[in-house]
Each structure stands twice: as structure tokens, then as C-alpha cells.
């Protein structure tokens, strides 16, 4: 039987991160002592009161379909969160709860982009953005940034990349994979360009709460009414509440876009899991005292990893102010990222994600969402590996 694969699916790039990950898992299964720096999720458990709320909902029989865009109680709690933390006024009808931040990104792109449209994406980027843009039949326009600017895009470069076909600009701060955080002034400058040019912004703010060294997160939507009208915020419960497996995210959008996303969702996934949504209400309305503890631990690991990486000859690393990643530059080792990661896994049994997966071949993504003992062991091995290259 010869199967015809759609052009849409055939155009996707297979996930490099998954290839390294499956090799590492296989080695682990064989009993090898593999250290993983690949984690894209916090290593902390979901706070107990959130689990309790979902368990209670399940026990109470809250197990049926809900409105496709989420239960009113949760949409209200999300609107309240944006009011309280971001100074933004959304009606619950502008909030669409989805099956994860990733699902929200997909919905936003599907609702706003079509063939002929261009979508501006700064690199290093979260690897799913360009693939989602391709799925919509639109064209990703990648603007590279480097560690020299802390992986930040200057507003002049955004302006210069805008054409009559530009539909959307994707902004992700705090950033995956670099951990970089734009200052409020920098965010405003990018937002100003989009408002002036009439470009929509998809602002992925899922790492909003994971900030260090006094860094401040300011949503691009919050600078003026016009900024808000040009912005669709994507957010979720995965990172700030360690709820990756729950599959719950949301977007906050201008009313017509929210309506379009609601329509798409009602014909694809329908509602996110009913009882999980009750847990999410507890996440937003309950105590937030897990956060300072997590941040203190993340920051301790980050400090250690950053110092250690910079002590390795051929590697340099800017310190990141957000998320739970560092993005060291490995150009000085003479290897590009795919070969570096493949040989590192082979020789020293350390799994890191090659920067090329994020559009940046001279870098690695090192996640510190793993315990300190692992971080120490893994970085010692990277040190040994790099020194062996120099011989
Ligand atoms: C983790 C992540 C998301 C969303 O993850 P979900 O598990 O789908 O909620 C979105 N954007 C970025 C940049 C992420 O790293």
C-alpha cells in the first residue's frame, strides 16, 4: 500500500530534541548512567491544593463536557489574574482555555494566518513556532539574534523585516530556549513598532513567573489600549504551577480573534479536561507560596551552572534572567551543536539539546530543571568532554 501524506504534514521538520531524548532514554533503559539536561518542565510536583481540587471535582462527578472554551469560573479567574498582575482588562469571553500553551499557540496561528502571510519569529525560537506557521500555510521569517545582545531583537530589525505580507510577530519573554528576559522598555519598543505598522503580536508569556535577579515581566499588551488591541497573550499552567501533564493553557485575545479561536477549538479538541480545569481554578485563586521556594532553588542551580559553564574553555554563557534554561555558546569548541550533542552523549552520557533545534547552531540548551547533584555531575562531564576535544 502506498500512502499519500499531505503536503502539510510532509513539510514538517522532525523534532531533533526528541531524537536525542529517545537515544538518552534508550541508554538509560539499558542501565547506563545518563545525565539529562533536556527537561522542558519543572522537576517540582504540582502543589497539593491544586491536585486536591481536581481530585474533588473528579470525586464529585465533574466529568462531562464543559463549554469548549472552558468553564466560566476558570475564564473569570484568568481574567482576574490579568487584571491583578498585568493591569489588563479582559472580559471572560476574551479568554479561551485550551489543552496547553502549545495548543493555544496553534489556535492563535490557525485563527490569524493563511497562505501568503509572513510571520516574524526571532531566533533562537521555541521549536514549534515555525512548524505551526507552516501548518497554517504561512511563511516563517526568522530573525537571528546572538548572545552579544542577550538574544534580544532590536526594534529597528523588526521594523526592517515587516512587509505588506507580515501578519504576526511572535514574542516570547521570558524565553525558551535562552532564558532571556526583555526589559519593559525593550518590550514597549517592539510593541510600538507593531502598533505603528498594524501587525498582530502573539506574546507567549508562559514563563512570566520564573524570573531572577530582580527581572521584571511586563506584558506587551499592557502599555496602552492600542498595544492590547494588537496583542494575543498565550499563557498556561505548565511552568508556573508545574502542571505540564495536565494539558491546560489559555489565550487572551481581542474579541473577534477569541471568537475565531473558540470556533476552531469547538471543531477540534472541544473543551480541555473538565476536572483539570477545577484544579486550574485552585492554581489561580489559591496560595502562590510554592513560587518563592521554586525560584530560590532554580536560581541557586542557575548560578552554579552559569559559573561552571563559563569555566570550561571554548564555552561562554550569558546569564539568563528567566525560565529554567541556559544557552551556552559552544563555537569555541570547534563543533556545531548536533555533532557536539551526539558526541557528548556517546562519550560522556550527557544529554543536552542542540541549539540547531531552536535555529542557533553554535549553542546548546541546558535545562536546570533537574537536581543539583545531576547538574554538578553533568557539567563535570561536559568539562571533561570539551577538554578532550582540545587534545
Ligand atoms: C512549555 C512551553 C509552552 C506551553 O507548554 P504546554 O505544556 O503546552 O502548556 C509554550 N511556550 C513555550 C515557549 C514553552 O516553553
PDB file of C-alpha atoms in Angstrom, residues 9 12 31-34 44 60 76 79 108 117 194 244 273 324 328 349 364 367 377-378:
ATOM      1  CA  UNK A   9       2.404  17.031   7.271  1.00  0.00           C
ATOM      2  CA  UNK A  12       7.211  19.491   8.985  1.00  0.00           C
ATOM      3  CA  UNK A  31      21.188   0.683  32.664  1.00  0.00           C
ATOM      4  CA  UNK A  32      23.673   3.361  31.601  1.00  0.00           C
ATOM      5  CA  UNK A  33      24.281   6.340  33.879  1.00  0.00           C
ATOM      6  CA  UNK A  34      22.901   9.133  31.664  1.00  0.00           C
ATOM      7  CA  UNK A  44       8.820  20.016  41.203  1.00  0.00           C
ATOM      8  CA  UNK A  60     -17.940  14.903  42.713  1.00  0.00           C
ATOM      9  CA  UNK A  76     -13.177  34.595  35.137  1.00  0.00           C
ATOM     10  CA  UNK A  79      -9.401  37.492  33.563  1.00  0.00           C
ATOM     11  CA  UNK A 108      -3.802  31.611  17.511  1.00  0.00           C
ATOM     12  CA  UNK A 117       1.145  35.607   5.147  1.00  0.00           C
ATOM     13  CA  UNK A 194       3.785  46.529  15.725  1.00  0.00           C
ATOM     14  CA  UNK A 244       2.752  20.103  32.248  1.00  0.00           C
ATOM     15  CA  UNK A 273     -10.410  18.146  30.584  1.00  0.00           C
ATOM     16  CA  UNK A 324      14.943  27.445  33.631  1.00  0.00           C
ATOM     17  CA  UNK A 328      25.857  28.437  26.302  1.00  0.00           C
ATOM     18  CA  UNK A 349      26.498  10.079  28.597  1.00  0.00           C
ATOM     19  CA  UNK A 364      23.288  24.202  23.463  1.00  0.00           C
ATOM     20  CA  UNK A 367      17.911  22.918  31.384  1.00  0.00           C
ATOM     21  CA  UNK A 377      27.854  15.604  37.595  1.00  0.00           C
ATOM     22  CA  UNK A 378      26.642  16.552  34.127  1.00  0.00           C
TER      23      UNK A 378
END
